[in-house]
mmCIF file of C-alpha atoms in Angstrom:
data_model
loop_
_atom_site.group_PDB
_atom_site.id
_atom_site.type_symbol
_atom_site.label_atom_id
_atom_site.label_comp_id
_atom_site.label_asym_id
_atom_site.label_seq_id
_atom_site.Cartn_x
_atom_site.Cartn_y
_atom_site.Cartn_z
ATOM 1 C CA UNK C 1 -183.730 -176.212 -36.765
ATOM 2 C CA UNK C 2 -186.709 -178.062 -35.297
ATOM 3 C CA UNK C 3 -189.715 -175.784 -34.722
ATOM 4 C CA UNK C 4 -192.939 -176.639 -32.898
ATOM 5 C CA UNK C 5 -196.045 -174.490 -33.383
ATOM 6 C CA UNK C 6 -199.030 -174.125 -31.062
ATOM 7 C CA UNK C 7 -202.490 -173.082 -32.250
ATOM 8 C CA UNK C 8 -201.847 -174.331 -35.765
ATOM 9 C CA UNK C 9 -205.489 -173.845 -36.746
ATOM 10 C CA UNK C 10 -205.392 -170.106 -36.019
ATOM 11 C CA UNK C 11 -204.422 -167.258 -38.320
ATOM 12 C CA UNK C 12 -200.833 -166.981 -37.118
ATOM 13 C CA UNK C 13 -200.363 -170.680 -36.464
ATOM 14 C CA UNK C 14 -201.342 -171.705 -39.983
ATOM 15 C CA UNK C 15 -199.220 -168.916 -41.474
ATOM 16 C CA UNK C 16 -196.224 -170.062 -39.419
ATOM 17 C CA UNK C 17 -196.625 -173.646 -40.590
ATOM 18 C CA UNK C 18 -196.557 -172.537 -44.217
ATOM 19 C CA UNK C 19 -193.474 -170.390 -43.584
ATOM 20 C CA UNK C 20 -191.643 -173.301 -41.945
ATOM 21 C CA UNK C 21 -192.575 -175.732 -44.713
ATOM 22 C CA UNK C 22 -191.483 -173.250 -47.381
ATOM 23 C CA UNK C 23 -188.043 -172.818 -45.802
ATOM 24 C CA UNK C 24 -184.952 -175.006 -46.047
ATOM 25 C CA UNK C 25 -183.681 -173.696 -42.702
ATOM 26 C CA UNK C 26 -186.447 -175.123 -40.510
ATOM 27 C CA UNK C 27 -188.142 -178.438 -39.836
ATOM 28 C CA UNK C 28 -191.663 -178.692 -38.409
ATOM 29 C CA UNK C 29 -191.346 -180.894 -35.332
ATOM 30 C CA UNK C 30 -194.970 -180.818 -34.210
ATOM 31 C CA UNK C 31 -198.123 -178.741 -33.969
ATOM 32 C CA UNK C 32 -200.971 -178.551 -31.491
ATOM 33 C CA UNK C 33 -204.523 -177.324 -31.058
ATOM 34 C CA UNK C 34 -207.063 -177.297 -28.237
ATOM 35 C CA UNK C 35 -208.976 -180.529 -27.717
ATOM 36 C CA UNK C 36 -212.231 -179.130 -29.124
ATOM 37 C CA UNK C 37 -210.739 -177.887 -32.406
ATOM 38 C CA UNK C 38 -212.176 -179.414 -35.616
ATOM 39 C CA UNK C 39 -208.671 -179.889 -37.100
ATOM 40 C CA UNK C 40 -207.573 -182.122 -34.228
ATOM 41 C CA UNK C 41 -206.286 -185.420 -35.624
ATOM 42 C CA UNK C 42 -205.859 -184.039 -39.131
ATOM 43 C CA UNK C 43 -202.564 -184.331 -40.976
ATOM 44 C CA UNK C 44 -200.608 -181.231 -41.940
ATOM 45 C CA UNK C 45 -200.715 -182.254 -45.587
ATOM 46 C CA UNK C 46 -204.521 -182.135 -45.484
ATOM 47 C CA UNK C 47 -204.583 -178.452 -44.556
ATOM 48 C CA UNK C 48 -201.497 -177.101 -46.341
ATOM 49 C CA UNK C 49 -201.649 -178.960 -49.656
ATOM 50 C CA UNK C 50 -197.927 -179.565 -49.176
ATOM 51 C CA UNK C 51 -196.170 -182.900 -49.460
ATOM 52 C CA UNK C 52 -193.394 -181.764 -47.110
ATOM 53 C CA UNK C 53 -193.784 -183.337 -43.646
ATOM 54 C CA UNK C 54 -197.383 -184.037 -44.609
ATOM 55 C CA UNK C 55 -197.813 -186.915 -42.118
ATOM 56 C CA UNK C 56 -197.465 -184.775 -38.986
ATOM 57 C CA UNK C 57 -200.716 -185.056 -37.016
ATOM 58 C CA UNK C 58 -202.293 -182.114 -35.203
ATOM 59 C CA UNK C 59 -202.394 -183.082 -31.520
ATOM 60 C CA UNK C 60 -203.874 -181.685 -28.318
ATOM 61 C CA UNK C 61 -200.891 -182.965 -26.290
ATOM 62 C CA UNK C 62 -197.924 -180.561 -26.505
ATOM 63 C CA UNK C 63 -195.558 -182.812 -24.532
ATOM 64 C CA UNK C 64 -194.248 -184.770 -27.535
ATOM 65 C CA UNK C 65 -193.899 -181.573 -29.548
ATOM 66 C CA UNK C 66 -191.723 -179.989 -26.852
ATOM 67 C CA UNK C 67 -189.638 -183.164 -26.524
ATOM 68 C CA UNK C 68 -188.860 -183.069 -30.257
ATOM 69 C CA UNK C 69 -188.396 -179.297 -30.706
ATOM 70 C CA UNK C 70 -185.518 -176.884 -30.248
ATOM 71 C CA UNK C 71 -187.946 -173.959 -30.159
ATOM 72 C CA UNK C 72 -191.738 -173.731 -29.790
ATOM 73 C CA UNK C 73 -193.529 -170.678 -31.188
ATOM 74 C CA UNK C 74 -196.755 -169.620 -29.462
ATOM 75 C CA UNK C 75 -199.351 -167.135 -30.713
ATOM 76 C CA UNK C 76 -202.370 -168.625 -28.914
ATOM 77 C CA UNK C 77 -203.731 -167.442 -25.567
ATOM 78 C CA UNK C 78 -202.305 -166.289 -22.232
ATOM 79 C CA UNK C 79 -204.185 -169.236 -20.703
ATOM 80 C CA UNK C 80 -201.560 -171.557 -22.216
ATOM 81 C CA UNK C 81 -198.675 -169.817 -20.436
ATOM 82 C CA UNK C 82 -198.334 -172.128 -17.437
ATOM 83 C CA UNK C 83 -198.364 -175.305 -19.539
ATOM 84 C CA UNK C 84 -195.932 -173.943 -22.125
ATOM 85 C CA UNK C 85 -193.420 -172.576 -19.622
ATOM 86 C CA UNK C 86 -193.474 -175.798 -17.580
ATOM 87 C CA UNK C 87 -192.910 -177.940 -20.679
ATOM 88 C CA UNK C 88 -190.223 -175.585 -21.925
ATOM 89 C CA UNK C 89 -188.304 -175.971 -18.669
ATOM 90 C CA UNK C 90 -188.861 -179.730 -18.560
ATOM 91 C CA UNK C 91 -187.528 -180.356 -22.073
ATOM 92 C CA UNK C 92 -185.064 -177.419 -22.242
ATOM 93 C CA UNK C 93 -186.974 -176.112 -25.243
ATOM 94 C CA UNK C 94 -186.742 -172.402 -25.996
ATOM 95 C CA UNK C 95 -189.910 -170.349 -26.456
ATOM 96 C CA UNK C 96 -190.902 -167.574 -28.831
ATOM 97 C CA UNK C 97 -194.060 -165.919 -27.476
ATOM 98 C CA UNK C 98 -196.173 -163.563 -29.569
ATOM 99 C CA UNK C 99 -199.312 -163.824 -27.447
ATOM 100 C CA UNK C 100 -200.498 -160.595 -25.796
ATOM 101 C CA UNK C 101 -202.769 -159.786 -22.856
ATOM 102 C CA UNK C 102 -200.885 -161.683 -20.119
ATOM 103 C CA UNK C 103 -201.748 -161.113 -16.470
ATOM 104 C CA UNK C 104 -199.084 -160.186 -13.929
ATOM 105 C CA UNK C 105 -199.067 -163.790 -12.703
ATOM 106 C CA UNK C 106 -198.554 -165.119 -16.227
ATOM 107 C CA UNK C 107 -195.768 -162.621 -16.894
ATOM 108 C CA UNK C 108 -194.133 -163.801 -13.674
ATOM 109 C CA UNK C 109 -194.261 -167.409 -14.921
ATOM 110 C CA UNK C 110 -192.548 -166.368 -18.155
ATOM 111 C CA UNK C 111 -189.858 -164.464 -16.285
ATOM 112 C CA UNK C 112 -189.307 -167.409 -13.957
ATOM 113 C CA UNK C 113 -188.954 -169.867 -16.829
ATOM 114 C CA UNK C 114 -186.339 -167.633 -18.455
ATOM 115 C CA UNK C 115 -183.952 -168.624 -15.661
ATOM 116 C CA UNK C 116 -183.783 -172.064 -17.305
ATOM 117 C CA UNK C 117 -184.427 -171.468 -21.021
ATOM 118 C CA UNK C 118 -184.263 -168.706 -23.599
ATOM 119 C CA UNK C 119 -187.561 -166.903 -24.160
ATOM 120 C CA UNK C 120 -188.140 -164.228 -26.772
ATOM 121 C CA UNK C 121 -191.395 -162.432 -25.962
ATOM 122 C CA UNK C 122 -192.515 -159.549 -28.126
ATOM 123 C CA UNK C 123 -195.688 -157.546 -28.616
ATOM 124 C CA UNK C 124 -194.935 -157.516 -32.330
ATOM 125 C CA UNK C 125 -192.425 -159.498 -34.401
ATOM 126 C CA UNK C 126 -192.435 -157.149 -37.374
ATOM 127 C CA UNK C 127 -189.053 -155.576 -38.073
ATOM 128 C CA UNK C 128 -190.808 -152.359 -39.126
ATOM 129 C CA UNK C 129 -192.853 -152.152 -35.934
ATOM 130 C CA UNK C 130 -189.712 -152.519 -33.866
ATOM 131 C CA UNK C 131 -188.232 -149.593 -35.785
ATOM 132 C CA UNK C 132 -191.443 -147.737 -34.837
ATOM 133 C CA UNK C 133 -190.826 -148.678 -31.192
ATOM 134 C CA UNK C 134 -187.345 -147.190 -31.339
ATOM 135 C CA UNK C 135 -188.442 -143.982 -33.093
ATOM 136 C CA UNK C 136 -191.367 -143.465 -30.693
ATOM 137 C CA UNK C 137 -189.019 -143.730 -27.748
ATOM 138 C CA UNK C 138 -186.589 -141.245 -29.293
ATOM 139 C CA UNK C 139 -189.270 -138.669 -30.166
ATOM 140 C CA UNK C 140 -190.962 -138.889 -26.779
ATOM 141 C CA UNK C 141 -187.626 -138.336 -25.086
ATOM 142 C CA UNK C 142 -186.901 -135.312 -27.308
ATOM 143 C CA UNK C 143 -190.301 -133.569 -27.238
ATOM 144 C CA UNK C 144 -191.884 -132.029 -24.147
ATOM 145 C CA UNK C 145 -195.537 -132.108 -23.082
ATOM 146 C CA UNK C 146 -196.447 -129.352 -25.531
ATOM 147 C CA UNK C 147 -196.784 -132.295 -27.932
ATOM 148 C CA UNK C 148 -199.780 -134.465 -27.042
ATOM 149 C CA UNK C 149 -199.326 -138.192 -27.700
ATOM 150 C CA UNK C 150 -202.137 -140.253 -29.231
ATOM 151 C CA UNK C 151 -201.852 -143.902 -30.311
ATOM 152 C CA UNK C 152 -204.301 -145.333 -32.857
ATOM 153 C CA UNK C 153 -204.427 -149.015 -33.807
ATOM 154 C CA UNK C 154 -206.545 -151.003 -36.277
ATOM 155 C CA UNK C 155 -207.031 -154.768 -36.563
ATOM 156 C CA UNK C 156 -209.361 -157.392 -38.042
ATOM 157 C CA UNK C 157 -212.816 -157.959 -36.617
ATOM 158 C CA UNK C 158 -211.827 -161.170 -34.804
ATOM 159 C CA UNK C 159 -209.131 -159.659 -32.578
ATOM 160 C CA UNK C 160 -210.443 -159.864 -29.023
ATOM 161 C CA UNK C 161 -208.030 -157.692 -27.010
ATOM 162 C CA UNK C 162 -208.066 -153.909 -27.174
ATOM 163 C CA UNK C 163 -205.910 -151.870 -27.305
ATOM 164 C CA UNK C 164 -203.458 -154.179 -29.028
ATOM 165 C CA UNK C 165 -200.351 -155.312 -27.220
ATOM 166 C CA UNK C 166 -198.306 -153.344 -29.734
ATOM 167 C CA UNK C 167 -200.224 -150.157 -28.915
ATOM 168 C CA UNK C 168 -199.664 -150.713 -25.199
ATOM 169 C CA UNK C 169 -195.954 -151.230 -25.807
ATOM 170 C CA UNK C 170 -195.810 -147.995 -27.810
ATOM 171 C CA UNK C 171 -197.431 -146.265 -24.844
ATOM 172 C CA UNK C 172 -195.013 -147.858 -22.399
ATOM 173 C CA UNK C 173 -192.048 -146.717 -24.478
ATOM 174 C CA UNK C 174 -193.416 -143.177 -24.852
ATOM 175 C CA UNK C 175 -194.054 -142.897 -21.111
ATOM 176 C CA UNK C 176 -190.805 -144.584 -20.131
ATOM 177 C CA UNK C 177 -188.820 -142.164 -22.281
ATOM 178 C CA UNK C 178 -190.123 -139.421 -19.978
ATOM 179 C CA UNK C 179 -189.385 -141.514 -16.851
ATOM 180 C CA UNK C 180 -193.100 -142.105 -16.256
ATOM 181 C CA UNK C 181 -195.401 -145.076 -15.759
ATOM 182 C CA UNK C 182 -197.982 -145.505 -18.512
ATOM 183 C CA UNK C 183 -200.663 -146.431 -15.958
ATOM 184 C CA UNK C 184 -200.451 -142.900 -14.523
ATOM 185 C CA UNK C 185 -200.960 -141.169 -17.889
ATOM 186 C CA UNK C 186 -202.958 -143.548 -20.127
ATOM 187 C CA UNK C 187 -206.434 -142.579 -21.354
ATOM 188 C CA UNK C 188 -208.307 -145.505 -22.902
ATOM 189 C CA UNK C 189 -211.802 -144.094 -23.199
ATOM 190 C CA UNK C 190 -213.167 -140.775 -24.397
ATOM 191 C CA UNK C 191 -216.934 -140.797 -24.553
ATOM 192 C CA UNK C 192 -219.491 -138.068 -24.042
ATOM 193 C CA UNK C 193 -218.647 -134.741 -22.461
ATOM 194 C CA UNK C 194 -215.664 -135.052 -20.177
ATOM 195 C CA UNK C 195 -212.824 -133.033 -18.790
ATOM 196 C CA UNK C 196 -210.266 -131.394 -21.102
ATOM 197 C CA UNK C 197 -207.208 -133.384 -22.049
ATOM 198 C CA UNK C 198 -204.634 -133.551 -19.259
ATOM 199 C CA UNK C 199 -201.084 -132.445 -19.926
ATOM 200 C CA UNK C 200 -198.860 -135.476 -20.485
ATOM 201 C CA UNK C 201 -201.802 -137.783 -21.162
ATOM 202 C CA UNK C 202 -201.283 -140.626 -23.654
ATOM 203 C CA UNK C 203 -204.506 -141.428 -25.485
ATOM 204 C CA UNK C 204 -205.489 -144.699 -27.159
ATOM 205 C CA UNK C 205 -208.045 -145.455 -29.861
ATOM 206 C CA UNK C 206 -208.897 -148.842 -31.399
ATOM 207 C CA UNK C 207 -210.544 -149.815 -34.680
ATOM 208 C CA UNK C 208 -211.838 -153.340 -35.371
ATOM 209 C CA UNK C 209 -213.130 -154.400 -38.764
ATOM 210 C CA UNK C 210 -212.773 -156.547 -41.850
ATOM 211 C CA UNK C 211 -209.485 -158.302 -42.432
ATOM 212 C CA UNK C 212 -207.082 -155.539 -41.335
ATOM 213 C CA UNK C 213 -203.807 -157.302 -40.521
ATOM 214 C CA UNK C 214 -202.487 -154.512 -38.315
ATOM 215 C CA UNK C 215 -201.964 -150.760 -38.406
ATOM 216 C CA UNK C 216 -200.391 -148.540 -35.754
ATOM 217 C CA UNK C 217 -199.961 -144.786 -35.683
ATOM 218 C CA UNK C 218 -198.328 -142.607 -33.034
ATOM 219 C CA UNK C 219 -199.284 -138.926 -33.211
ATOM 220 C CA UNK C 220 -197.273 -136.174 -31.534
ATOM 221 C CA UNK C 221 -199.656 -133.207 -31.847
ATOM 222 C CA UNK C 222 -198.284 -129.765 -31.076
ATOM 223 C CA UNK C 223 -199.585 -126.289 -31.782
ATOM 224 C CA UNK C 224 -199.506 -125.555 -35.531
ATOM 225 C CA UNK C 225 -197.602 -128.765 -36.264
ATOM 226 C CA UNK C 226 -197.969 -132.511 -35.903
ATOM 227 C CA UNK C 227 -195.597 -135.460 -36.231
ATOM 228 C CA UNK C 228 -197.017 -138.858 -37.184
ATOM 229 C CA UNK C 229 -195.181 -142.172 -37.056
ATOM 230 C CA UNK C 230 -196.898 -145.203 -38.512
ATOM 231 C CA UNK C 231 -196.663 -148.794 -39.659
ATOM 232 C CA UNK C 232 -199.030 -150.822 -41.844
ATOM 233 C CA UNK C 233 -198.852 -154.606 -42.100
ATOM 234 C CA UNK C 234 -200.325 -156.098 -45.269
ATOM 235 C CA UNK C 235 -199.542 -159.768 -44.637
ATOM 236 C CA UNK C 236 -198.951 -162.036 -41.643
ATOM 237 C CA UNK C 237 -195.865 -163.328 -43.419
ATOM 238 C CA UNK C 238 -193.880 -160.444 -41.942
ATOM 239 C CA UNK C 239 -194.746 -161.590 -38.412
ATOM 240 C CA UNK C 240 -193.757 -165.152 -39.346
ATOM 241 C CA UNK C 241 -190.400 -163.975 -40.675
ATOM 242 C CA UNK C 242 -189.727 -162.095 -37.439
ATOM 243 C CA UNK C 243 -190.798 -165.003 -35.223
ATOM 244 C CA UNK C 244 -188.568 -167.430 -37.116
ATOM 245 C CA UNK C 245 -185.683 -164.961 -36.937
ATOM 246 C CA UNK C 246 -186.209 -164.835 -33.164
ATOM 247 C CA UNK C 247 -186.266 -168.640 -33.024
ATOM 248 C CA UNK C 248 -182.931 -168.853 -34.866
ATOM 249 C CA UNK C 249 -181.435 -166.132 -32.667
ATOM 250 C CA UNK C 250 -182.505 -167.933 -29.477
ATOM 251 C CA UNK C 251 -180.470 -171.001 -30.424
ATOM 252 C CA UNK C 252 -177.251 -169.162 -29.573
ATOM 253 C CA UNK C 253 -178.477 -168.145 -26.111
ATOM 254 C CA UNK C 254 -178.439 -170.376 -23.048
ATOM 255 C CA UNK C 255 -181.185 -168.652 -21.068
ATOM 256 C CA UNK C 256 -182.855 -165.302 -20.418
ATOM 257 C CA UNK C 257 -185.862 -163.183 -21.363
ATOM 258 C CA UNK C 258 -185.479 -161.088 -24.514
ATOM 259 C CA UNK C 259 -187.560 -159.148 -27.027
ATOM 260 C CA UNK C 260 -187.266 -158.251 -30.708
ATOM 261 C CA UNK C 261 -185.202 -155.162 -29.950
ATOM 262 C CA UNK C 262 -182.573 -157.580 -28.598
ATOM 263 C CA UNK C 263 -182.900 -159.838 -31.641
ATOM 264 C CA UNK C 264 -182.488 -156.916 -34.046
ATOM 265 C CA UNK C 265 -179.588 -155.403 -32.109
ATOM 266 C CA UNK C 266 -181.447 -152.194 -31.203
ATOM 267 C CA UNK C 267 -180.457 -152.528 -27.540
#
């Protein structure tokens, strides 16, 4: 299966390239970076120390990559959404999107493109995190508001969005299980002396530091008891495995917008 990768100089992009090159199931069909990136024009072999497909050149033009790919995997920036969805439609190339922080307009572009191609968009491609999604939804549906919900996430110092997309999705699932909108119950900031916690509120806390790959905890705090659900990622390889699984899964679909719960059969 021919896989194209955007943002190949980033943490996830470089990890994905190594995963593709180390697999017999996939072929790297191209990789891109922004036009100011120092790796632009370099060969894959120069940055991976691998002889496999070592002559592929890192380009700032994604058109050729889309033309030669069955699926393109993107973990870059929401700013790339319009270009990627347009090229996906033009070349009938499926998309796997792991980028978070999209605006409503960008989400609309993704949804529109899914009328022509298959798109798997997920806040997190870890199998374990998607189990956490399912369990959070079940517990929130079962427990009433006597159990306060708090979501705590930790990531490396370079992560720019906060809370993480995964944390937001956990909040959406917890609220949705009670037939509520997260925007009506989310609390993103607790500083100084404020009002007491509102019943039904879903609180968020973020930690940024070091090289933390990703940690998420959902706390259901009741009186005299507390339930904690959590997931700790120790390597980006798990996200790569999930993204490649999604890419393979998308090959058997003609079009539509899906997430990892679809890929894993949880829906």
